Short mmCIF file of C-alpha atoms in Angstrom, two decimals:
data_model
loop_
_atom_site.label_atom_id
_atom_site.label_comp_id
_atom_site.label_asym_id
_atom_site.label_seq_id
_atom_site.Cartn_x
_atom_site.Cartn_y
_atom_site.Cartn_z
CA UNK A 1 -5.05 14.84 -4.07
CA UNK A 2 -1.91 17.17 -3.61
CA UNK A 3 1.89 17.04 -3.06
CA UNK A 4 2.67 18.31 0.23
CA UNK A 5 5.46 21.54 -0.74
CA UNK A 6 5.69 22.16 3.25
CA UNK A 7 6.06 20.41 6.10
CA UNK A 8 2.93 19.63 8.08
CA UNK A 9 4.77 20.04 11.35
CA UNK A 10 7.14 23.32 11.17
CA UNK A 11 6.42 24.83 8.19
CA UNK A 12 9.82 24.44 6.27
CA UNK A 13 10.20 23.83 2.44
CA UNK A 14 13.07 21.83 3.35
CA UNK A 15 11.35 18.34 1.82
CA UNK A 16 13.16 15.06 1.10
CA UNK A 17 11.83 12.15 -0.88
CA UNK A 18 12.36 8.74 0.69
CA UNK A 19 10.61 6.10 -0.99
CA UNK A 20 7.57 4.74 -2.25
CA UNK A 21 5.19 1.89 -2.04
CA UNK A 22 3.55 2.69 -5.20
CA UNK A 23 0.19 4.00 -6.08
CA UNK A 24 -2.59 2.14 -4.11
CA UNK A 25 -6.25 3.35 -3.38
CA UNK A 26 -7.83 5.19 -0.13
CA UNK A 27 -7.31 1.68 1.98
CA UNK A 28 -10.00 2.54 4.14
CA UNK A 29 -12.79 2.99 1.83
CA UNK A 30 -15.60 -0.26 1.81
CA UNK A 31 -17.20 -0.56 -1.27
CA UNK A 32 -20.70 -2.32 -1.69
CA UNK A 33 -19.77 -3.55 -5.44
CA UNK A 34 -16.63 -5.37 -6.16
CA UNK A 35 -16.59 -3.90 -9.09
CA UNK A 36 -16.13 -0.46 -7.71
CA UNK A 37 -13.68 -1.72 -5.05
CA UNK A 38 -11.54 -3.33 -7.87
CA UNK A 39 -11.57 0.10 -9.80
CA UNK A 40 -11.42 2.45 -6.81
CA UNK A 41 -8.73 5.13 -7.61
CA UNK A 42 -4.80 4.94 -6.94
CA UNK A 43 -2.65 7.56 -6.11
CA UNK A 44 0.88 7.37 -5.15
CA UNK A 45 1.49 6.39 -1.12
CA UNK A 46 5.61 7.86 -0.61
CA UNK A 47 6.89 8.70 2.22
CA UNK A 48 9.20 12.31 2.71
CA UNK A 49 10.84 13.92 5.47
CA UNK A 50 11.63 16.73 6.54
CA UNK A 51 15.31 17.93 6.91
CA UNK A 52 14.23 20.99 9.35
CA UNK A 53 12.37 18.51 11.75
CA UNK A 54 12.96 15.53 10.94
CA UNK A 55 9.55 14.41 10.46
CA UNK A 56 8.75 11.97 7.91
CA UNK A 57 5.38 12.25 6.47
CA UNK A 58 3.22 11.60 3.41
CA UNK A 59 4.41 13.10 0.48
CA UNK A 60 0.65 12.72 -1.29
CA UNK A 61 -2.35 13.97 0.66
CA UNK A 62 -5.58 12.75 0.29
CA UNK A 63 -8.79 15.14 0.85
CA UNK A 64 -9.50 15.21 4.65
CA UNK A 65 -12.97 14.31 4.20
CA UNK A 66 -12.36 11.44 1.79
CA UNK A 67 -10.65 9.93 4.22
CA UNK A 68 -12.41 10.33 7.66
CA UNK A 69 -15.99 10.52 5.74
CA UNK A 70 -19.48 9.71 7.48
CA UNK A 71 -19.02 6.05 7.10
CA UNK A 72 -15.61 5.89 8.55
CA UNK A 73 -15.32 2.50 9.71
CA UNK A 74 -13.26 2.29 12.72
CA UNK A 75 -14.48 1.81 16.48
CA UNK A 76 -12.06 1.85 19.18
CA UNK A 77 -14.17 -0.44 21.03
CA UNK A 78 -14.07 -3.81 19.40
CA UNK A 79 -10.69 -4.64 20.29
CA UNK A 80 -10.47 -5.97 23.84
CA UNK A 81 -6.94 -5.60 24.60
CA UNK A 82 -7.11 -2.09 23.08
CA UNK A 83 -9.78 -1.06 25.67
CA UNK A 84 -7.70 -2.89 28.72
CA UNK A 85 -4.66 -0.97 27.86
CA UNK A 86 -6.73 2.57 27.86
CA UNK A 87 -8.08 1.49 31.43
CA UNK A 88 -4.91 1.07 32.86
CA UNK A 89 -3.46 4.05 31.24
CA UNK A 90 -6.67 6.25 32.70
CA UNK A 91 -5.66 4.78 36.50
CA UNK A 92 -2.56 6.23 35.66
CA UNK A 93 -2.95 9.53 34.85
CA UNK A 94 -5.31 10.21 37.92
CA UNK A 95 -2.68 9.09 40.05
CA UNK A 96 0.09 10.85 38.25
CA UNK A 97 -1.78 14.09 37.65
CA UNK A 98 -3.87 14.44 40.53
CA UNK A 99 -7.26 13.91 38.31
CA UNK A 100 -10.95 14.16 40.17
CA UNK A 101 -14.34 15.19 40.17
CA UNK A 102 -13.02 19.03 39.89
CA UNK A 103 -11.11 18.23 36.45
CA UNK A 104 -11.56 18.89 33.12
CA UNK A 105 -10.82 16.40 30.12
CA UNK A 106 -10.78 17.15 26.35
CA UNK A 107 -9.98 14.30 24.07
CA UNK A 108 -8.77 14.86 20.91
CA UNK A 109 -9.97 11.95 18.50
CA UNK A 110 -12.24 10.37 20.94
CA UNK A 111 -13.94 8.62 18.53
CA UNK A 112 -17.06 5.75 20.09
CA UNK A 113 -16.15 7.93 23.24
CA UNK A 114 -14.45 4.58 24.25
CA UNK A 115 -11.14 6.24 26.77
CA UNK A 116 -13.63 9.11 27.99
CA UNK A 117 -15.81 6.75 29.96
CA UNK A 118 -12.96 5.74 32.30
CA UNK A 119 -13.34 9.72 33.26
CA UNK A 120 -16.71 10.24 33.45
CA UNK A 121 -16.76 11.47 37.14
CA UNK A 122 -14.61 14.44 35.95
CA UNK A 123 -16.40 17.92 36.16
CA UNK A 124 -15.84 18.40 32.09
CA UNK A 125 -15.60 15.60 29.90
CA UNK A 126 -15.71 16.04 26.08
CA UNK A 127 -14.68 14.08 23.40
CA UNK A 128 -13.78 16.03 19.86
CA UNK A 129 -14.51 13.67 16.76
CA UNK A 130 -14.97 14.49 13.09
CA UNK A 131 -16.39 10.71 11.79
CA UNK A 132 -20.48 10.73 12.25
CA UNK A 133 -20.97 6.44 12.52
CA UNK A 134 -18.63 6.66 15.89
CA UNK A 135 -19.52 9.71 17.26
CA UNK A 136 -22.87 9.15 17.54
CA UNK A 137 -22.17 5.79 19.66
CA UNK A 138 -20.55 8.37 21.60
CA UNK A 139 -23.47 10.84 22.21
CA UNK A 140 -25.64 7.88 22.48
CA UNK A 141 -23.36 5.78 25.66
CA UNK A 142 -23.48 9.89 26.79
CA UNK A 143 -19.95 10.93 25.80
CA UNK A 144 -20.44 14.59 25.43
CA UNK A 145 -19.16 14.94 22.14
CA UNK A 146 -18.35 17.81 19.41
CA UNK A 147 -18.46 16.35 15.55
CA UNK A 148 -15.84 18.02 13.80
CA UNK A 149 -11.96 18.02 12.90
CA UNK A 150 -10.04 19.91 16.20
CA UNK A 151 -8.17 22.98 15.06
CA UNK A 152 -7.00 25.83 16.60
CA UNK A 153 -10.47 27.47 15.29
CA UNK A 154 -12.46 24.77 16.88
CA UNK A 155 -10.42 25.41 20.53
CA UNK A 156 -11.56 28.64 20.17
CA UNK A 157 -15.26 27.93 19.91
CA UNK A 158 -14.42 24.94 22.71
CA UNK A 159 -12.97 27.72 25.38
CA UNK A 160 -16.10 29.68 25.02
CA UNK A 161 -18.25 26.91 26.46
CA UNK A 162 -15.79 24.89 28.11
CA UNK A 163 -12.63 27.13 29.66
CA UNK A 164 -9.65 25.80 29.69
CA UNK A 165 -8.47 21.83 30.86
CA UNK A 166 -6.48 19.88 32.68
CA UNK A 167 -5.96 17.32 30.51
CA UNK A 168 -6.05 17.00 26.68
CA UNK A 169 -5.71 13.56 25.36
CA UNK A 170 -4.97 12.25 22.06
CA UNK A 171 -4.65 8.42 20.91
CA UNK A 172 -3.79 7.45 17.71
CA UNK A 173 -4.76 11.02 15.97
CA UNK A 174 -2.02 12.96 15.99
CA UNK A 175 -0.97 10.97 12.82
CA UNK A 176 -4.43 11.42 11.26
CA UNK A 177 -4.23 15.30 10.48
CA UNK A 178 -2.44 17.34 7.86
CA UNK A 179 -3.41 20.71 9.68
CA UNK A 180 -0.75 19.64 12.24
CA UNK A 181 0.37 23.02 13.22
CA UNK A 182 -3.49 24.23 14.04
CA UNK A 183 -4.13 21.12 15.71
CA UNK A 184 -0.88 21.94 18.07
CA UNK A 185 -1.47 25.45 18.23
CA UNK A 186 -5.34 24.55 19.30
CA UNK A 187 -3.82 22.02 22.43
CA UNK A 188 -2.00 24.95 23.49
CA UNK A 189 -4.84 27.76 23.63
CA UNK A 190 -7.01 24.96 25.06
CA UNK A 191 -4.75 23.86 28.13
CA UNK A 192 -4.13 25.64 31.11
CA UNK A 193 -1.11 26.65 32.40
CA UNK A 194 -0.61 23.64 34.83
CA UNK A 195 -2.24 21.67 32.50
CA UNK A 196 -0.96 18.45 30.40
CA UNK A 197 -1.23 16.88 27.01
CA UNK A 198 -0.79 13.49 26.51
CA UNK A 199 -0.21 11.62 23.11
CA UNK A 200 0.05 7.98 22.52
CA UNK A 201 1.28 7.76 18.59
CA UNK A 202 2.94 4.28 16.84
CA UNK A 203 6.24 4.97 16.82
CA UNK A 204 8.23 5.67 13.80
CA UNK A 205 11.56 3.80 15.24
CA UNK A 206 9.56 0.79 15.74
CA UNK A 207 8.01 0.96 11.87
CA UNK A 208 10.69 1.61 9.86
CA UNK A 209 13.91 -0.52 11.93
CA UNK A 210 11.06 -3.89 12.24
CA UNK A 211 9.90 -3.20 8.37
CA UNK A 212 6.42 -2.65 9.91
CA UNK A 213 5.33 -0.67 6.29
CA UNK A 214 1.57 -1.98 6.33
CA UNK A 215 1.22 1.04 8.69
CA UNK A 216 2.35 3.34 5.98
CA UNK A 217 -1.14 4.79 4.75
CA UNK A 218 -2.76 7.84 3.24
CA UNK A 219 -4.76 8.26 6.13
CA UNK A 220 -1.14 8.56 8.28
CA UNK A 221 -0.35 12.25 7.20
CA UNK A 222 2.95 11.66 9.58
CA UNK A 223 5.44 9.25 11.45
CA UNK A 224 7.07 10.53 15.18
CA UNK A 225 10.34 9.41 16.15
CA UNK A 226 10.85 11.09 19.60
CA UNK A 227 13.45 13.84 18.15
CA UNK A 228 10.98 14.57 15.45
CA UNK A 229 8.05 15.22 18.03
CA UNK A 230 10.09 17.29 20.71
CA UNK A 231 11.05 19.39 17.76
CA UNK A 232 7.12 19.80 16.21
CA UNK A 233 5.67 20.09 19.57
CA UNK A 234 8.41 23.01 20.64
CA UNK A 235 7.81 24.92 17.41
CA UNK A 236 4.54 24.86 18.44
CA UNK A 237 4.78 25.93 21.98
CA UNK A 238 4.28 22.46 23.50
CA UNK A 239 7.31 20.96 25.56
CA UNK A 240 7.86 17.45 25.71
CA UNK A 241 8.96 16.69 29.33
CA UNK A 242 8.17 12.40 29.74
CA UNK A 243 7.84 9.69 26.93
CA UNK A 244 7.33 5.79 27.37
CA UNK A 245 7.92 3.06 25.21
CA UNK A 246 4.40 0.92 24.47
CA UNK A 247 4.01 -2.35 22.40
CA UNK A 248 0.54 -1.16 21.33
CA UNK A 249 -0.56 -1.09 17.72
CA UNK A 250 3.25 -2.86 16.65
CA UNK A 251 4.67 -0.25 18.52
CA UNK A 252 3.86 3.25 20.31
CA UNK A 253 5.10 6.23 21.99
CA UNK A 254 3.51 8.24 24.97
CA UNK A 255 4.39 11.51 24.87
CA UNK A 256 4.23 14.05 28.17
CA UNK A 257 3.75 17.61 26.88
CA UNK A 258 2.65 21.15 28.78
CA UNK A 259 3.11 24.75 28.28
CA UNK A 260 6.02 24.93 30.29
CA UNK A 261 9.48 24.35 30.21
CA UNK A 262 10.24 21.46 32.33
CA UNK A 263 13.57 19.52 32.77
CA UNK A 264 13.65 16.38 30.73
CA UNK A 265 13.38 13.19 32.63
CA UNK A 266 15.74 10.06 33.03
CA UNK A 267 13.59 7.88 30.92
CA UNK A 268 12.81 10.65 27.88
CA UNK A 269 17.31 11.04 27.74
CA UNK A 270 17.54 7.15 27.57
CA UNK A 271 14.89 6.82 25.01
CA UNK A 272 16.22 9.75 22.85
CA UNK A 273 19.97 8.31 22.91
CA UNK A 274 19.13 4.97 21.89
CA UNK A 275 17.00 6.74 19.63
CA UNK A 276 19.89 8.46 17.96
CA UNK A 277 21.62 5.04 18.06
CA UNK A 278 19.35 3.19 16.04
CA UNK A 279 19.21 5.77 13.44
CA UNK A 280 22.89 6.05 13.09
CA UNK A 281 23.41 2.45 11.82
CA UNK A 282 23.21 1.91 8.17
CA UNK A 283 20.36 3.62 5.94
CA UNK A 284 17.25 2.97 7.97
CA UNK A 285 14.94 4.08 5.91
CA UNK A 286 16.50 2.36 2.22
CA UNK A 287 16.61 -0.85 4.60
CA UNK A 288 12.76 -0.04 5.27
CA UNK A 289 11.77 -0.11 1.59
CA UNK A 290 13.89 -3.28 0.81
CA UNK A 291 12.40 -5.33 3.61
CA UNK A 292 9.08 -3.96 2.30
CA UNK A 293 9.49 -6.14 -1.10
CA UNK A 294 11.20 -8.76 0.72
CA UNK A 295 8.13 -9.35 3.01
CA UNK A 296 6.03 -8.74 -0.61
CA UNK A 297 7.69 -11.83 -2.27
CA UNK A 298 7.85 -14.04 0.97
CA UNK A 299 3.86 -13.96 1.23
CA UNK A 300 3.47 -14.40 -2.67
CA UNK A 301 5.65 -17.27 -2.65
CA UNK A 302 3.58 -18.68 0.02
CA UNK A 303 0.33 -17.32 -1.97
CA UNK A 304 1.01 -19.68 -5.04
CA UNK A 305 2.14 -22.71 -3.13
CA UNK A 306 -1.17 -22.60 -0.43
CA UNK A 307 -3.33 -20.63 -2.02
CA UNK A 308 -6.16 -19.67 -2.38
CA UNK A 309 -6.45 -18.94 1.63
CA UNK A 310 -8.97 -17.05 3.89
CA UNK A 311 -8.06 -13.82 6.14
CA UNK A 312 -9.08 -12.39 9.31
CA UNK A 313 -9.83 -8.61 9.98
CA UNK A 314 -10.00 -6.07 7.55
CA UNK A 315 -8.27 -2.92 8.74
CA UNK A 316 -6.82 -0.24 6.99
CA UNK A 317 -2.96 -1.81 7.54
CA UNK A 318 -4.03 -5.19 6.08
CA UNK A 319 -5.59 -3.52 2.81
CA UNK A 320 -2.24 -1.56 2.29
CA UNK A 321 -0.44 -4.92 2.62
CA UNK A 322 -2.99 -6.79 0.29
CA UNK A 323 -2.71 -4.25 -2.57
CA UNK A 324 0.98 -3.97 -2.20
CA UNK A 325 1.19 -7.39 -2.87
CA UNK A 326 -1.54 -7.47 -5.56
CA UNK A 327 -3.06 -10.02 -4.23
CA UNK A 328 -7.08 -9.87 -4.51
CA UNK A 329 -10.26 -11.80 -4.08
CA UNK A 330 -8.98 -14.37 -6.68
CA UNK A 331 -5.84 -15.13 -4.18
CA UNK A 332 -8.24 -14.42 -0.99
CA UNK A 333 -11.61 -16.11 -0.95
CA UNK A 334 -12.93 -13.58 2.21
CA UNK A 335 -12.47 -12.09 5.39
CA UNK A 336 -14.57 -11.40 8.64
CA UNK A 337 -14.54 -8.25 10.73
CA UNK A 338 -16.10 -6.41 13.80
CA UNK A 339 -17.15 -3.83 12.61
CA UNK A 340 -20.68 -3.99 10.99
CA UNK A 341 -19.70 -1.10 8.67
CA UNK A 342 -17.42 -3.19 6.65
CA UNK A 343 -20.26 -6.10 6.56
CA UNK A 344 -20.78 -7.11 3.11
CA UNK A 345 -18.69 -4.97 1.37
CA UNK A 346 -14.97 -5.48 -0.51
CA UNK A 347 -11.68 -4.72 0.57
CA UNK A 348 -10.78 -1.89 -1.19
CA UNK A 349 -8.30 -2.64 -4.39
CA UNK A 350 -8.32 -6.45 -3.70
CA UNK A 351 -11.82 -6.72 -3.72
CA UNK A 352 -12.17 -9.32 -1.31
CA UNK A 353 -15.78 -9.74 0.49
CA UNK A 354 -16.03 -9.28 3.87
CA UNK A 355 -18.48 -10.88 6.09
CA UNK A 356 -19.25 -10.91 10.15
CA UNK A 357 -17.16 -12.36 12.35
CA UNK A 358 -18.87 -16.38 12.33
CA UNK A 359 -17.30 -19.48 13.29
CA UNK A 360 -19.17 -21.61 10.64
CA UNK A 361 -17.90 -19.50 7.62
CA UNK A 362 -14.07 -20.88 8.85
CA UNK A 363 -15.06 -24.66 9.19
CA UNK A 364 -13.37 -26.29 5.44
CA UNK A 365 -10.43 -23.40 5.68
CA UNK A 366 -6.57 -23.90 7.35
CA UNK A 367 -4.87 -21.73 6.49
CA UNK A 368 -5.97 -17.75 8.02
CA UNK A 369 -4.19 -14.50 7.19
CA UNK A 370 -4.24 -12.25 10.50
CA UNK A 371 -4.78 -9.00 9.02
CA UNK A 372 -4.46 -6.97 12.55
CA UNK A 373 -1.28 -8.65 13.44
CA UNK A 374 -1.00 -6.57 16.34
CA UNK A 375 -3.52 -8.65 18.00
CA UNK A 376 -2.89 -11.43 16.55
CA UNK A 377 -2.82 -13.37 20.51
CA UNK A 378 -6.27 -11.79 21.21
CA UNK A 379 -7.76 -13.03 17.75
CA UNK A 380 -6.24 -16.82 18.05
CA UNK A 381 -7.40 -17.09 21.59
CA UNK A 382 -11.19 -16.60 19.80
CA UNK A 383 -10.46 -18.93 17.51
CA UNK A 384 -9.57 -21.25 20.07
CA UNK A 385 -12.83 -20.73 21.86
CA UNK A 386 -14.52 -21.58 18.62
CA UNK A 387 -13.70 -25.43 18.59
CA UNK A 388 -13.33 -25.49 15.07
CA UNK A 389 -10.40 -27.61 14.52
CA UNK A 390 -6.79 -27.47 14.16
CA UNK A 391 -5.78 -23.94 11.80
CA UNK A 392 -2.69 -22.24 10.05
CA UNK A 393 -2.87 -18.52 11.31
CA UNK A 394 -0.24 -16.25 9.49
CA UNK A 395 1.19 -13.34 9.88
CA UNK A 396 3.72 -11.45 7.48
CA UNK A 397 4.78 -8.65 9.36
CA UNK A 398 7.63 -8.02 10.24
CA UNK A 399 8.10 -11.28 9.20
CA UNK A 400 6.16 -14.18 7.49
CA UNK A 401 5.17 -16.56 10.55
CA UNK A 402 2.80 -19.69 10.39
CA UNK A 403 1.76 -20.66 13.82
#
């Protein structure tokens, strides 16, 4: 553990404190005795920014390999709507980019190799990915993959074998790295000069103005509003010329980068003043914090007069919000998840056992906590297809909901 003294993205000393959630434990870590997810380690999760670049990040860091260790339990794969979304966005960029059988694709994060596939007649296709369990599923469904964290040292060893490509992508792991500037400066030697680099992050606009704080985590090194990214990415000698405005994951950016200077477009002005807009009303990020305890108190109140209940999903954003609320296995009698590397093992803090996804294990239950709120419709629709009976699902961000 260490308190950041620079800024991950530019360098600058120039640090602000914002707030905190407290001191909660490495939310992504699956114990196999709930004793030793009960007494798992806390350290302080506050969030800083930075007054040079404006980009609000962790103020504690957690080691690197702590948090994206061998067992790292996330696959891209297992959420449907997650992998319809990538599909559509890989028809996209061949049409927008001109990308073919001649092209070369890097992926940055690629993780079960789950976006590369839509690619696979490409010339060059490799996936960079530093967690073992999902790279391997990778290598295995033949996603040419390299298992290790993407620096600019790494490019270096990539360019030997590889040249330079067309297209670097990055989903959802440009937030996962505290070695942000070799990360940016490794896109940049690994790119060729016509080439582009495309980055689909949650967006920090959408977090803090709908009190989205469950995606405040240790293993989120940083937050990009679209100022904050144009001015990382440019000190880095990346230039953001495109963005769009996605509903994934709560709410996401895509951000259209090369080596050149290129004239902004229509849509990246209109996003950047309304932007500026939102940010200029009140004290967003005092606001963010006070909803946080608001939302806290809502779902304990609810807690003590329904309790105990059952949940759904255990992802990393659902333990932050459990052991914010200090809620645990006494408030929470289980949860079910995809993945089978969370199978029998406890939420982390709360200690609440998680078990495979089975209808059965829902039957005498009403009332179920959506953990992955973000696809919540996808996860109701299966519980639908189960028959099981009338159910309670809630959800608590931004808002407590019982549908």
């Amino acid at each position: 553990m260490r308190l950041i003294m620079n800024c991950i993205g530019c360098g600058s000393k120039n640090i602000d404190a914002l707030g905190t959630l407290g001191k909660l434990p490495n939310c992504n870590r699956f114990e196999l005795s709930q004793q030793e997810a009960l007494d798992l380690p806390k350290y302080e999760l506050d969030l800083v920014k930075c007054s040079t670049c404006n980009l609000v990040q962790v103020g504690t860091h957690l080691p690197v390999i702590e948090v994206f260790s061998d067992n790292y339990p996330y696959f891209s794969s297992y959420s449907k709507s997650w992998l319809d979304h990538c599909k559509l966005a890989a028809k996209s960029y061949k049409e927008m980019f001109n990308i073919g059988m001649d092209s070369s694709i890097l992926e940055i994060g690629s993780n079960d190799g789950y976006f590369l596939k839509y690619f696979n007649e490409c010339s060059v296709v490799l996936g960079v990915e530093p967690t073992k369990g999902p790279a391997e599923v990778a290598i295995k469904d033949g996603v040419k993959t390299k298992i290790d964290f993407f620096n600019d040292d790494v490019a270096v060893e990539i360019i030997k074998d590889e040249g330079q490509f067309d297209l670097i992508l990055s989903n959802n792991m440009l937030a996962h790295t505290p070695d942000l500037m070799s990360v940016l400066s490794g896109v940049r030697r690994a790119l060729n000069d016509a080439g582009k680099f495309i980055v689909e992050v949650q967006y920090a606009a959408d977090m803090f103005l709908g009190g989205k704080f469950d995606t405040v985590y240790h293993e989120h090194f940083c937050y990009y509003t679209i100022n904050s990214a144009i001015s990382v990415f440019e000190k880095n000698g990346l230039y953001i010329s495109d963005a769009e405005h996605l509903i994934t994951h709560g709410g996401s950016i895509r951000l259209y980068a090369s080596k050149q200077k290129i004239a902004k477009t229509d849509r990246l002005k209109n996003l950047i003043e309304k932007e500026f807009e939102q940010f200029s009303i009140g004290n967003v990020y005092t606001e963010f914090f006070i909803k946080a305890e608001a939302s806290k108190n809502n779902f304990l109140k609810y807690i003590n007069d329904n309790g105990p209940i059952v949940c759904y999903g255990a992802p990393t954003k659902g333990n932050v919000f459990l052991n914010y609320c200090g809620v645990t296995y006494k408030d929470i009698k289980f949860t079910s998840d995809m993945s089978p590397l969370k199978h029998n093992r406890y939420c982390p803090g709360s200690g609440i056992p998680i078990y495979s996804v089975d209808k059965i294990i829902y039957d005498k239950y009403s009332d179920i906590l959506i953990l992955p709120w973000n696809i919540k419709t996808e996860i109701i629709k299966q519980f639908n297809e189960y028959k099981i009976g009338t159910k309670k699902f809630i959800t608590t961000i931004p808002e407590l909901l019982v549908v």
